[in-house]
XYZ file of C-alpha atoms in Angstrom:
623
model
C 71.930 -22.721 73.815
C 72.359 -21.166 70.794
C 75.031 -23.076 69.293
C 72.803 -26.645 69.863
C 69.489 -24.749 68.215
C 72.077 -24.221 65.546
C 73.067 -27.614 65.666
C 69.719 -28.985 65.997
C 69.107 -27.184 63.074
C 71.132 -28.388 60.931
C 70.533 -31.486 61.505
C 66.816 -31.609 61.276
C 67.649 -29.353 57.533
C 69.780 -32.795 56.599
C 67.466 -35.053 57.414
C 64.162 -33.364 56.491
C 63.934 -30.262 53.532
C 60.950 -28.136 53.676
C 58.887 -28.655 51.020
C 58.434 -26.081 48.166
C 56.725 -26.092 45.191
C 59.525 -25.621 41.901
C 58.896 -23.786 38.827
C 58.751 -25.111 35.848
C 59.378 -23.474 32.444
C 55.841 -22.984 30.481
C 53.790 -24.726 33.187
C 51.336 -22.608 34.117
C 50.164 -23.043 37.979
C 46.118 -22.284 38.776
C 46.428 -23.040 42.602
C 49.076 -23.111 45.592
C 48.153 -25.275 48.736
C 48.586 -23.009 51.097
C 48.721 -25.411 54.010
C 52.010 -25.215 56.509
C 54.068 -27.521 56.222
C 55.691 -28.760 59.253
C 58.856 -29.916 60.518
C 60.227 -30.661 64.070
C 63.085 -28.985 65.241
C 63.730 -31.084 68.502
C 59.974 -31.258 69.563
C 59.366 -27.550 68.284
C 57.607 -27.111 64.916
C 58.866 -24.461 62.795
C 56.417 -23.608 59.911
C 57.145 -22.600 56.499
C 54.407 -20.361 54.843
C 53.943 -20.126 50.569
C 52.645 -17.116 49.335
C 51.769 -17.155 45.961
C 53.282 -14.254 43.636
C 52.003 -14.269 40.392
C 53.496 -11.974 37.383
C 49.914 -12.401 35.559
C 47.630 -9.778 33.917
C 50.006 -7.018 35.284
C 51.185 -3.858 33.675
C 54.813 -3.005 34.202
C 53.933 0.788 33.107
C 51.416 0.726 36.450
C 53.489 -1.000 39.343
C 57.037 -0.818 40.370
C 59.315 -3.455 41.340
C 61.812 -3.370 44.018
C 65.462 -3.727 42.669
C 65.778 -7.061 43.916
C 62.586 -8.383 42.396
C 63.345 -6.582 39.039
C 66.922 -8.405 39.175
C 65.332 -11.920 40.139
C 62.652 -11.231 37.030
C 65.151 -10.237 34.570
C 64.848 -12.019 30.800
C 61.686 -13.582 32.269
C 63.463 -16.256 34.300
C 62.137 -18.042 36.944
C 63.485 -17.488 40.352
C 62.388 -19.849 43.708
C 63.798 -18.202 46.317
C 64.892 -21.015 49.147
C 66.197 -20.184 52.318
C 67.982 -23.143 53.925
C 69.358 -21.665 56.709
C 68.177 -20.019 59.853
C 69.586 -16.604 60.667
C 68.162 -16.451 63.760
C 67.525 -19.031 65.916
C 65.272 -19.027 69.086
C 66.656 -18.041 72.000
C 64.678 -21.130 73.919
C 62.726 -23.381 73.369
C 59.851 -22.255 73.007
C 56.403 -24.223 72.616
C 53.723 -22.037 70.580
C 50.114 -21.592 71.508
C 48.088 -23.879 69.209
C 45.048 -20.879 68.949
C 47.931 -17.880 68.449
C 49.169 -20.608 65.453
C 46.265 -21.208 64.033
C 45.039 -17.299 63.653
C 48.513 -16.432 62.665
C 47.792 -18.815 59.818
C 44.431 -18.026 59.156
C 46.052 -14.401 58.950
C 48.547 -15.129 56.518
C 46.366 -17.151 54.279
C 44.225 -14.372 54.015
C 46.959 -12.012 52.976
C 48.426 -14.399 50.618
C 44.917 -15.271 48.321
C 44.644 -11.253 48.173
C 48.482 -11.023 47.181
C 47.190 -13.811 44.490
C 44.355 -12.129 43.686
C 45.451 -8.904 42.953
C 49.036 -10.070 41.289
C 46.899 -11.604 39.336
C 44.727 -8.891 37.966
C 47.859 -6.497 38.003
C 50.754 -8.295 36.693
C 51.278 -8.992 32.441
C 49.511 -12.139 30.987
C 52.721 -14.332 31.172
C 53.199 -18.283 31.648
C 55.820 -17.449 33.950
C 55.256 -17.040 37.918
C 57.339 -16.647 40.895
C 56.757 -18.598 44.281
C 58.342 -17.137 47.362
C 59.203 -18.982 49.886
C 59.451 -17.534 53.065
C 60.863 -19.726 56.288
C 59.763 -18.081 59.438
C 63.299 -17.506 61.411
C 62.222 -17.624 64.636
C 60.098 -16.412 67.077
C 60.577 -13.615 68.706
C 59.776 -13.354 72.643
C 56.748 -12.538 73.472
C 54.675 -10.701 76.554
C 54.720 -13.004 79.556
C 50.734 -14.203 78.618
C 52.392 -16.227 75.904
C 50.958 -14.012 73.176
C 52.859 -15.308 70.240
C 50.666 -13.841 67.484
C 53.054 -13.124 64.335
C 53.876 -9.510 62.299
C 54.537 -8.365 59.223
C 57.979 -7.711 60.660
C 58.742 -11.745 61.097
C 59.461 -12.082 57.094
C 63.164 -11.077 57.535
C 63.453 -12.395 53.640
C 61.224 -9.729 52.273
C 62.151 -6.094 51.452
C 60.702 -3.238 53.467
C 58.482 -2.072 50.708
C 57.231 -5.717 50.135
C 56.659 -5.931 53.948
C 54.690 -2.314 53.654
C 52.536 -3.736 50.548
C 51.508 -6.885 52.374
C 50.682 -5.314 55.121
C 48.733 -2.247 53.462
C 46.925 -5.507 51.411
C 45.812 -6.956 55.165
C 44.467 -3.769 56.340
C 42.242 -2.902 53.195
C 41.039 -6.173 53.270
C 40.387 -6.025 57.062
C 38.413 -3.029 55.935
C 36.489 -4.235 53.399
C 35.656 -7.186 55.554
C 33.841 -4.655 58.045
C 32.035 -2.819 55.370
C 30.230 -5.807 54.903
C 29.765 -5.584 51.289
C 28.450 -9.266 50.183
C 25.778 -9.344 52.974
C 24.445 -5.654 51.666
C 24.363 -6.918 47.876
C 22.670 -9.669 48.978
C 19.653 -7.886 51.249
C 19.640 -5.185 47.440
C 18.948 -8.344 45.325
C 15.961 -9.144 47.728
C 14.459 -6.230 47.840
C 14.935 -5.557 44.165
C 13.218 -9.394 43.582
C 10.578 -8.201 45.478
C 7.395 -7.506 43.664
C 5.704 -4.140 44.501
C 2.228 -3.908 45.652
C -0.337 -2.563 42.314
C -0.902 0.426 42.734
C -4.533 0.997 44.291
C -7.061 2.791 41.569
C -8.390 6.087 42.922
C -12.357 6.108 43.448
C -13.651 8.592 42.308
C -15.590 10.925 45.362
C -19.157 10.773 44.845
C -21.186 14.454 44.274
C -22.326 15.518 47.541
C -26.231 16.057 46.775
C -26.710 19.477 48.494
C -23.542 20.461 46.227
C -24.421 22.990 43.100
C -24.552 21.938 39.909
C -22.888 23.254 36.644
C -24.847 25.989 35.093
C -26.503 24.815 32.088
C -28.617 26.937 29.401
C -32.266 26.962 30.001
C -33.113 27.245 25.899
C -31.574 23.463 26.216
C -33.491 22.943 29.403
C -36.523 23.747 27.159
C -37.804 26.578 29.897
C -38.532 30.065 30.315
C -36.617 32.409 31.916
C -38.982 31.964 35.071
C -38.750 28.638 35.213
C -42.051 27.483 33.267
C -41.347 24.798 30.612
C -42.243 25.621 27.098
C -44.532 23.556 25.257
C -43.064 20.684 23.118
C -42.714 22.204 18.865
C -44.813 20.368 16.683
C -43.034 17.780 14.656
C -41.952 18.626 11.304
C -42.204 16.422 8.513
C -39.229 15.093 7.082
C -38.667 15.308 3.861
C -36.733 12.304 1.760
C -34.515 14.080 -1.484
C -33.549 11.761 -3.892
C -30.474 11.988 -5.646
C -31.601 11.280 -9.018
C -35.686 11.972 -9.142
C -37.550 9.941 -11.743
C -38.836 12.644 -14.276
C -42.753 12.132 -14.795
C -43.597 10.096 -17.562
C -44.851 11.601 -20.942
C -43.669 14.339 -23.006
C -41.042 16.507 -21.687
C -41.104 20.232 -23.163
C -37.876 21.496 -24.860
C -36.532 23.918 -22.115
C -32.507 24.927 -22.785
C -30.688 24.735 -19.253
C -28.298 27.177 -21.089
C -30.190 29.957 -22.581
C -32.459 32.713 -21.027
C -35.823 33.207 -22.125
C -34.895 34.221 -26.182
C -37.479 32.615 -27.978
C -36.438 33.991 -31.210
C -32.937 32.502 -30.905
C -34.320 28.878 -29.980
C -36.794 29.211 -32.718
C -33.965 29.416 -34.780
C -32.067 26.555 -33.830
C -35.328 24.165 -33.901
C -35.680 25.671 -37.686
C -32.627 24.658 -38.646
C -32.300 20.982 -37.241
C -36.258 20.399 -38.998
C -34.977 21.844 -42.069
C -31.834 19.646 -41.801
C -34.616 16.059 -41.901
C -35.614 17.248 -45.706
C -31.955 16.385 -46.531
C -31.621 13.305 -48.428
C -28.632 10.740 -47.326
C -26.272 9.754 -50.114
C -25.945 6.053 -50.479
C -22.659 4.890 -48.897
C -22.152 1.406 -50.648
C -20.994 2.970 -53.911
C -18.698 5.414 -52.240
C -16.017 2.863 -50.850
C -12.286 4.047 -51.130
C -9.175 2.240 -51.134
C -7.225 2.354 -47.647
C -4.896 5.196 -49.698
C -7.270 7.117 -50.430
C -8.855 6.872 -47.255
C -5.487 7.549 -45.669
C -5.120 10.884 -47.627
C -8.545 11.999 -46.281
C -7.752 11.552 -42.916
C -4.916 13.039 -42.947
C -6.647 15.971 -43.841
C -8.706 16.519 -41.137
C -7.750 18.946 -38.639
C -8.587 20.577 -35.293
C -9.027 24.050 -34.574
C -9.764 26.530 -31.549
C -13.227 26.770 -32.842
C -14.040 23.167 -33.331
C -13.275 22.843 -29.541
C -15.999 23.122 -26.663
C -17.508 21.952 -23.414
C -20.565 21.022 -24.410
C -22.324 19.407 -20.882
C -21.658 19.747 -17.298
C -20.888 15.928 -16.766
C -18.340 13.225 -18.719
C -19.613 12.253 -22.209
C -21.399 8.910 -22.084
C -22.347 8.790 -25.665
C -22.824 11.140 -29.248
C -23.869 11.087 -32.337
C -23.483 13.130 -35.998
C -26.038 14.509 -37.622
C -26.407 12.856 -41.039
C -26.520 16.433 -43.070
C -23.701 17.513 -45.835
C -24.067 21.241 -45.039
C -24.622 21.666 -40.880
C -21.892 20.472 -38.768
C -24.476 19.444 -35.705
C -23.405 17.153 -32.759
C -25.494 15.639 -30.518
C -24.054 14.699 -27.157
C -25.435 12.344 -24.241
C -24.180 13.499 -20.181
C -23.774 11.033 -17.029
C -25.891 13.576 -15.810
C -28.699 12.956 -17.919
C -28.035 16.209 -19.937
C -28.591 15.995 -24.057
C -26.390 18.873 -25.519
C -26.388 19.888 -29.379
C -23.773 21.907 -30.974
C -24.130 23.319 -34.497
C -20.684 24.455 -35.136
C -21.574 26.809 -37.787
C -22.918 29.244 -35.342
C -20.349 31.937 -34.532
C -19.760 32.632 -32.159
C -19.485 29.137 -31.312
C -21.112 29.379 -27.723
C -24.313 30.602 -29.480
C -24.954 27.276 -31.618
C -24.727 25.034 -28.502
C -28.350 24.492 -26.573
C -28.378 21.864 -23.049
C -31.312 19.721 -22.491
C -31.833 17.602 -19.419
C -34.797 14.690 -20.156
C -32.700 12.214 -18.298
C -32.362 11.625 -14.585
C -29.500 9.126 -15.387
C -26.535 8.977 -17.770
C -27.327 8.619 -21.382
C -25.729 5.295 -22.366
C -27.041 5.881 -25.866
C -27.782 8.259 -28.373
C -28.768 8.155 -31.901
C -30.817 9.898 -34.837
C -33.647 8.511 -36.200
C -32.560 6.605 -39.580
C -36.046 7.464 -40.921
C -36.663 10.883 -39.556
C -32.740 13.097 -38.331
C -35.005 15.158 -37.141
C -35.710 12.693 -34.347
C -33.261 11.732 -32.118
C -34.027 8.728 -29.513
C -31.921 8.859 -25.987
C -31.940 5.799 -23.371
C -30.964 6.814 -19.785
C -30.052 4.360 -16.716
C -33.158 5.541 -15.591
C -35.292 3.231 -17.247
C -36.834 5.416 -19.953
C -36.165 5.989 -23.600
C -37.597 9.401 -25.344
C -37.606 10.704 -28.769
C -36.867 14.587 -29.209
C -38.702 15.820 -31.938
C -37.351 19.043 -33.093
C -40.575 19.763 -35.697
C -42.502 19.638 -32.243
C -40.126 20.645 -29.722
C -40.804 18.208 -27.393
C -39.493 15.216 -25.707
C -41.652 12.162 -25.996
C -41.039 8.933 -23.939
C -40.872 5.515 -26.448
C -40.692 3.070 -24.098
C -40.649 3.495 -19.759
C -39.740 0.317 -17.412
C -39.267 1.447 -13.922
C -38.089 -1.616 -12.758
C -34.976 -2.055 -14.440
C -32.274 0.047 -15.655
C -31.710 0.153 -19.417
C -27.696 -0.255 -20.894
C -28.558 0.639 -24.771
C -30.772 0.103 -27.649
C -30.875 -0.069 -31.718
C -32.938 -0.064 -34.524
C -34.882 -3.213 -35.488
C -36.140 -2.315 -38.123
C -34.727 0.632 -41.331
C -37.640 2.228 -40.436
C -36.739 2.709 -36.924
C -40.551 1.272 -35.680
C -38.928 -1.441 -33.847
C -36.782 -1.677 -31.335
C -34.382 -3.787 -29.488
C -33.103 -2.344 -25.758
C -30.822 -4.178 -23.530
C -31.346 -4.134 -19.875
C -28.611 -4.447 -16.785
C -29.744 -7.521 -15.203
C -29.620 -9.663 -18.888
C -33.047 -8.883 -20.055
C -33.868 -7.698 -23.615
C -36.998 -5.689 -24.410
C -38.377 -6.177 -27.661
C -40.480 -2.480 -28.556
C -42.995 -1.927 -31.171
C -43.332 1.847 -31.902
C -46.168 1.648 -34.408
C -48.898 0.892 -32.013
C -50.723 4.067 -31.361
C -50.467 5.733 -28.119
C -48.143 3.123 -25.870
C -45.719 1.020 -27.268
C -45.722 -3.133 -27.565
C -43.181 -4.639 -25.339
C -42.151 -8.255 -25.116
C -39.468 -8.991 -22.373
C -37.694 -11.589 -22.790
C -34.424 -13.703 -21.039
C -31.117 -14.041 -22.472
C -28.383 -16.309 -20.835
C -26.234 -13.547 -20.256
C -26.113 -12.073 -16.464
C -25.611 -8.855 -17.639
C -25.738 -6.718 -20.793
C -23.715 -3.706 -21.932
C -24.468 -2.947 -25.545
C -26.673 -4.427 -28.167
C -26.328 -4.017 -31.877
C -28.352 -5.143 -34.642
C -26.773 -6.838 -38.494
C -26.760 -4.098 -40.861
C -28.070 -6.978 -43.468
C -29.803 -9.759 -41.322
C -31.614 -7.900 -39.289
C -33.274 -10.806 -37.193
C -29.629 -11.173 -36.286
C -28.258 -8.676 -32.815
C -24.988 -9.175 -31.063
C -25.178 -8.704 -26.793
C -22.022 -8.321 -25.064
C -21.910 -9.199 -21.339
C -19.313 -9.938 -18.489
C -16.839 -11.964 -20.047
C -18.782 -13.607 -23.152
C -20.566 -11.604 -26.187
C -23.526 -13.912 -27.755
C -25.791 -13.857 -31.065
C -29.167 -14.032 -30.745
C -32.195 -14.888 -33.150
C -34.896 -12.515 -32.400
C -37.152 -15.380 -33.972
C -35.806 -17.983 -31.423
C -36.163 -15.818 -28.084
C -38.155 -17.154 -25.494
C -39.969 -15.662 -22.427
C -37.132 -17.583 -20.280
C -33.727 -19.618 -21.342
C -33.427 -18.166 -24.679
C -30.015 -19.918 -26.034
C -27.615 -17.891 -28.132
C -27.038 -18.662 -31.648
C -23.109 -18.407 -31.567
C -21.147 -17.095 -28.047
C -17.877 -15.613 -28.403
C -15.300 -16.963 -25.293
C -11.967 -16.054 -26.231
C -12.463 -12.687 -23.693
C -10.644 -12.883 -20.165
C -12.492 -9.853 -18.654
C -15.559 -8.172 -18.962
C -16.448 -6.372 -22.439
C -17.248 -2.854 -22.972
C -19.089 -3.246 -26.124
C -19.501 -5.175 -29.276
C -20.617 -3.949 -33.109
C -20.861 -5.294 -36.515
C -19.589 -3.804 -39.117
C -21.757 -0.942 -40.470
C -22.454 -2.082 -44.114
C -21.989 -6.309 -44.826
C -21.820 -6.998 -40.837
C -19.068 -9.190 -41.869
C -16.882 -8.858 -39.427
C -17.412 -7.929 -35.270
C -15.446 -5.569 -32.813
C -15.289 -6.368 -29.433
C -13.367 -3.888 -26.585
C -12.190 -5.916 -23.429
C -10.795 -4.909 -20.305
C -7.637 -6.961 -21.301
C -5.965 -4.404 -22.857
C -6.965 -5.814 -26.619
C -9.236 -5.171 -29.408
C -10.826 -8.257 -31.196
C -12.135 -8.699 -34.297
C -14.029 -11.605 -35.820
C -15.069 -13.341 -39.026
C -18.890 -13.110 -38.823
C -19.835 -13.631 -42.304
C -21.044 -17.020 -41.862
C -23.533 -16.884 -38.828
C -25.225 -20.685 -39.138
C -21.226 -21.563 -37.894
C -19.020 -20.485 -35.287
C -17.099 -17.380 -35.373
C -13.740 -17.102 -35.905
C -11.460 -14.784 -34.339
C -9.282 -13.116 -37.235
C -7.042 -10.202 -35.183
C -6.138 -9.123 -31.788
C -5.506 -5.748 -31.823
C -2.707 -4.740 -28.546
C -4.401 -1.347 -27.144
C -4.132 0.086 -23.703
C -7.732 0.474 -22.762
C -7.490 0.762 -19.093
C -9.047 3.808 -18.091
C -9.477 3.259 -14.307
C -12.602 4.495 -12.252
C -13.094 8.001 -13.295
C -12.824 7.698 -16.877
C -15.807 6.685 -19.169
C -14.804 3.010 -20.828
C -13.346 3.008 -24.331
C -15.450 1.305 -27.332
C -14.480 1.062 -30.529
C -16.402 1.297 -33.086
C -16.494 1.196 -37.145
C -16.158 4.032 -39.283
C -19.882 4.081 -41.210
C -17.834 5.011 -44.528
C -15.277 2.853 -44.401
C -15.973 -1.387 -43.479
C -12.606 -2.783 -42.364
C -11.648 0.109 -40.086
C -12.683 0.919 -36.339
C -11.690 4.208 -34.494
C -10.989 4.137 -30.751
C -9.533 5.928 -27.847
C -6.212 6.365 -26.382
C -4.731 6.364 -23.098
C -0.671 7.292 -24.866
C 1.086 10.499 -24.621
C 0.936 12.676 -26.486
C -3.328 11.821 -26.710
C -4.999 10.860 -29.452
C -7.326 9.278 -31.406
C -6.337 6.394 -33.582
C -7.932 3.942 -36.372
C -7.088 0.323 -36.648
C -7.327 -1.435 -39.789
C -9.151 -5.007 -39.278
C -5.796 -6.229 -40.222
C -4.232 -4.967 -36.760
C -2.339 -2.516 -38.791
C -2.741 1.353 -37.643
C -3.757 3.073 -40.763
C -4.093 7.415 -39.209
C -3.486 8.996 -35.611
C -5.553 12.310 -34.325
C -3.265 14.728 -33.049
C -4.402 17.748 -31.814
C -1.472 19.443 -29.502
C -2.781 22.139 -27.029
C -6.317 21.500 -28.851
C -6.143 17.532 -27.210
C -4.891 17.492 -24.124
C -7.636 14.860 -22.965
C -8.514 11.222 -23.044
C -11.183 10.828 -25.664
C -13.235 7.836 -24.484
C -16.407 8.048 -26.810
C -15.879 8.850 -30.507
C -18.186 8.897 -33.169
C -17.437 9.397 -37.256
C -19.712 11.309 -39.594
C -21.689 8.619 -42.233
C -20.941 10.543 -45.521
C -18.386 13.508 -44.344
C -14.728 12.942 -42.896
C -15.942 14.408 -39.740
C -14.736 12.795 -36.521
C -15.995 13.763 -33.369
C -14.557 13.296 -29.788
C -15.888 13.483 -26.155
C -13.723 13.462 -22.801
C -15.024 12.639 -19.158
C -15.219 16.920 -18.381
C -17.899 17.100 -21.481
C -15.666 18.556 -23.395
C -16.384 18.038 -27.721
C -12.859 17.946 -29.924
C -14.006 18.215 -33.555
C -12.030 17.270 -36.564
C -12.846 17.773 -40.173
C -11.516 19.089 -43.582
């Protein structure tokens, strides 16, 4: 029996090879059929089963081979291990269950995809794999209910530790398989998708209405301590505090804010500034120096400790000298409507300074009468303008308009009897001092939106300059009307607004103009029936931001081609431009100016320059 299943064997292995699936060299195989392939052996089948073995993605430090496998895998050849003969042959013939066959396949599929699967993640990225080919022998005998189910043990060609491994694979597979893994992720990815309910908002439980209340004060319940309400307070009336109260109009007495009740002392000082009127003013025109000479008296001048004072409580808004040749006196106007006046030859130097307040506003302008120094006229934002007569010691108001706020004034007339005053909103009051009792007003438009300064010709005096936003314009007081008066000449060359604008103090030849552009301009105004040229533009940093009082420049009464102005450099200083452009002196004063001197003013006959910061603090310099 044995010898013709030999026999039979052999001849169905000439006429019919199993298949098996060669390796090639650098072919690299993604999938094995795993499907038995059949061949009849004298009616029987006999099944040959591939299982894939794949060297990829495995680590030889991790895994070690059997001796046989290490030999077959040596210099990374390929081995395909056939087995063409039987070793065993059945004993009989035997005819296999179809349902034992087909689980003992299913079986061995299942071991073989997790042999390739984990080869695969085990074994060393190579293009080289090994196929094993395994030919069942034979079957061995089974129980006598034909139970023919295949073992591990039935791969004779495999080494006991291969054996072990495949069959440790089947059982943790087998055991995974009963964990049921897959159908648990798949119930966690429901339940995760699964959107939970909002959460409900509490209610809040309502206050039972036999439940106590919080204790509460019975001063704020408005009742007595036995219960009995007290009887409502009678309303108060409330009382409206203005910031800036309009003083009353008409004379205003002369009452220091700075001195006690010393009447001998401030009879003193109103002595001296009435005594200081009889002084007769040199004529300036034949005094004219050459810019050398003028250069050597400026550099001449010089500050000192005692020349140095706070003056008023508030930032300096505008000043004036006092005319004389033998009193150094300095009158000062406050943004807090304060008028201060320093004689500096008082010593000590606290005792020659006396603080008026006939303002409710800042003092946008402040000078002495050219008629009377004893006088000295002061507009205010407030609307008024007053004359302080020292002879009298009072404060008289000139001229009172309620409804608008005044920006500055100047002398019509030598005499000072008329006036000119420039108001905020573009209107320009024309004032007549001589009429007894009140003055004469005549209010008239200019094209201008808004005005800043105005400034009369030293010769023509019909002639005043206005400067406004962006545009300063020359007016006719001849040609003004009641509404639309046109300007005689405009000046448009500014690109932002303009602080102020002056003639020059003795021909009123030329015009200064300071602009928020960072430049000083100064034009040709000699010919006024034509338009005015613009001769320099003077570089100067005048931005002083929001809490410094504006520069202005302004000439030097002694000297016509030069202006004086403000700086905003390090160390600070004053300087003087020529009309030129050229800087002709610089004010230094070291630990004596330390401050940004925004308003400046220059004695008429003395080299006497005077300087006031935004603290109201005076920096004197003279000979």
């Amino acid at each position: 029996m044995s010898g013709s299943c030999a026999a039979s064997g052999e001849e169905v292995g000439s006429r019919q090879r199993p298949q098996v699936n060669e390796y090639k060299e650098n072919e690299t195989i993604t999938s094995v059929s795993l499907r038995p392939i059949q061949s009849p052996v004298l009616g029987k089948s006999v099944k040959f089963c591939l299982i894939p073995f794949s060297l990829c993605n495995y680590k030889l430090d991790q895994f070690k081979y059997s001796k046989s496998l290490l030999e077959k895998n040596s210099n990374k050849e390929v081995v395909l291990c056939k087995k063409t003969e039987i070793k065993k042959i059945c004993r009989g013939i035997l005819t296999p269950n179809m349902e034992t066959t087909s689980e003992a396949e299913s079986t061995l599929q299942k071991s073989s995809l997790d042999v390739h699967t984990e080869n695969n993640k085990l074994l060393p990225s190579t293009s080289d794999a090994v196929f094993l080919s395994v030919d069942v022998e034979s079957c061995q005998d089974r129980d006598s209910d034909g139970d023919t189910t295949p073992g591990l043990d039935d791969f004779s060609g495999l080494s006991p530790y291969e054996r072990k491994r495949l069959k440790n694979i089947s059982e943790n597979a087998n055991f995974f398989a009963s964990l049921q893994l897959s159908e648990s992720a798949a119930r966690l990815r429901e339940m995760i998708k699964k959107r939970q309910p909002p959460k409900s908002k509490r209610k809040k439980p309502k206050k039972r209405e036999n439940e106590t209340g919080c204790r509460r004060s019975m001063r704020l319940l408005k009742v007595d301590p036995s219960g009995v309400s007290l009887p409502a307070p009678a309303p108060q009336p409330t009382l409206v505090v203005d910031a800036n109260p309009l003083l009353p109009p008409g004379p205003l007495e002369m009452t220091p804010e700075n001195r006690d009740d010393n009447n001998e002392l401030f009879k003193e000082f109103l002595q001296t500034w009435t005594e200081m009127s009889k002084t007769s003013t040199v004529d300036t025109e034949n005094k004219l120096s050459s810019i050398k000479s003028y250069k050597g008296n400026l550099s001449d001048m010089a500050i000192t400790e005692d020349t140095v004072n706070k003056v008023t409580q508030g930032p300096v808004s505008s000043m004036a000298l006092h005319p004389s040749e033998t009193r150094t006196l300095v009158a000062v106007g406050a943004k807090s409507g304060q008028i201060g006046l320093w004689d500096l030859t008082q010593h000590p130097k606290e005792d020659g300074i006396y603080v008026f307040h006939p303002h409710s506003e800042p003092v946008s302008c402040l000078y002495f009468s050219p008629a009377n120094p004893a006088n000295i006229l002061s507009l205010s934002y407030d609307g008024t303008l007053r004359c302080g007569d020292f002879s009298r010691a009072i404060f008289e108001e000139v001229y009172r308009n309620e409804r608008s706020s005044f920006s500055s004034f100047d002398f019509l007339a030598e005499d000072a009897s008329t006036l000119i005053v420039g108001h905020w909103d573009g209107s320009i009051s024309l004032v007549d001092r001589r009429t007894p009792g009140t003055s004469y007003e005549k209010l008239v438009q200019s094209a201008l939106n808004k005005i800043r300064t105005v400034h009369v010709h030293p010769v023509y005096r019909q002639y005043f300059i206005a400067a406004g936003l962006r545009d300063a314009h020359i007016y006719d007081t001849r040609h003004l009307k009641p509404r639309g008066s046109q300007p005689l000449i405009s000046l448009t060359e500014h690109t932002k607004s303009i602080a102020s604008a002056y003639f020059s103090p003795m021909t009123g030849n030329r015009v200064v103009t300071t602009c928020a552009d960072c430049k000083l301009r100064i034009f040709d105004s000699s010919c006024l029936s034509s338009q005015v040229p613009l001769l320099t533009t003077i570089r100067h940093n005048t931005f002083t931001g929001r809490w410094l009082t504006r520069f202005q420049a302004v000439w030097d009464p002694k000297q016509e081609d030069c202006v004086i102005v403000g700086s905003m450099d390090y160390p600070r200083r004053i300087e003087i431009f020529h009309e030129t452009g050229k800087g002709v002196h610089s004010f230094f004063g070291g630990e004596y100016l330390a401050s940004v001197c925004s308003i400046n003013a220059m004695h008429p006959n003395r080299y006497i320059l005077a300087g006031g910061n935004s603290s109201g603090k005076i920096h004197v310099f003279m000979n």
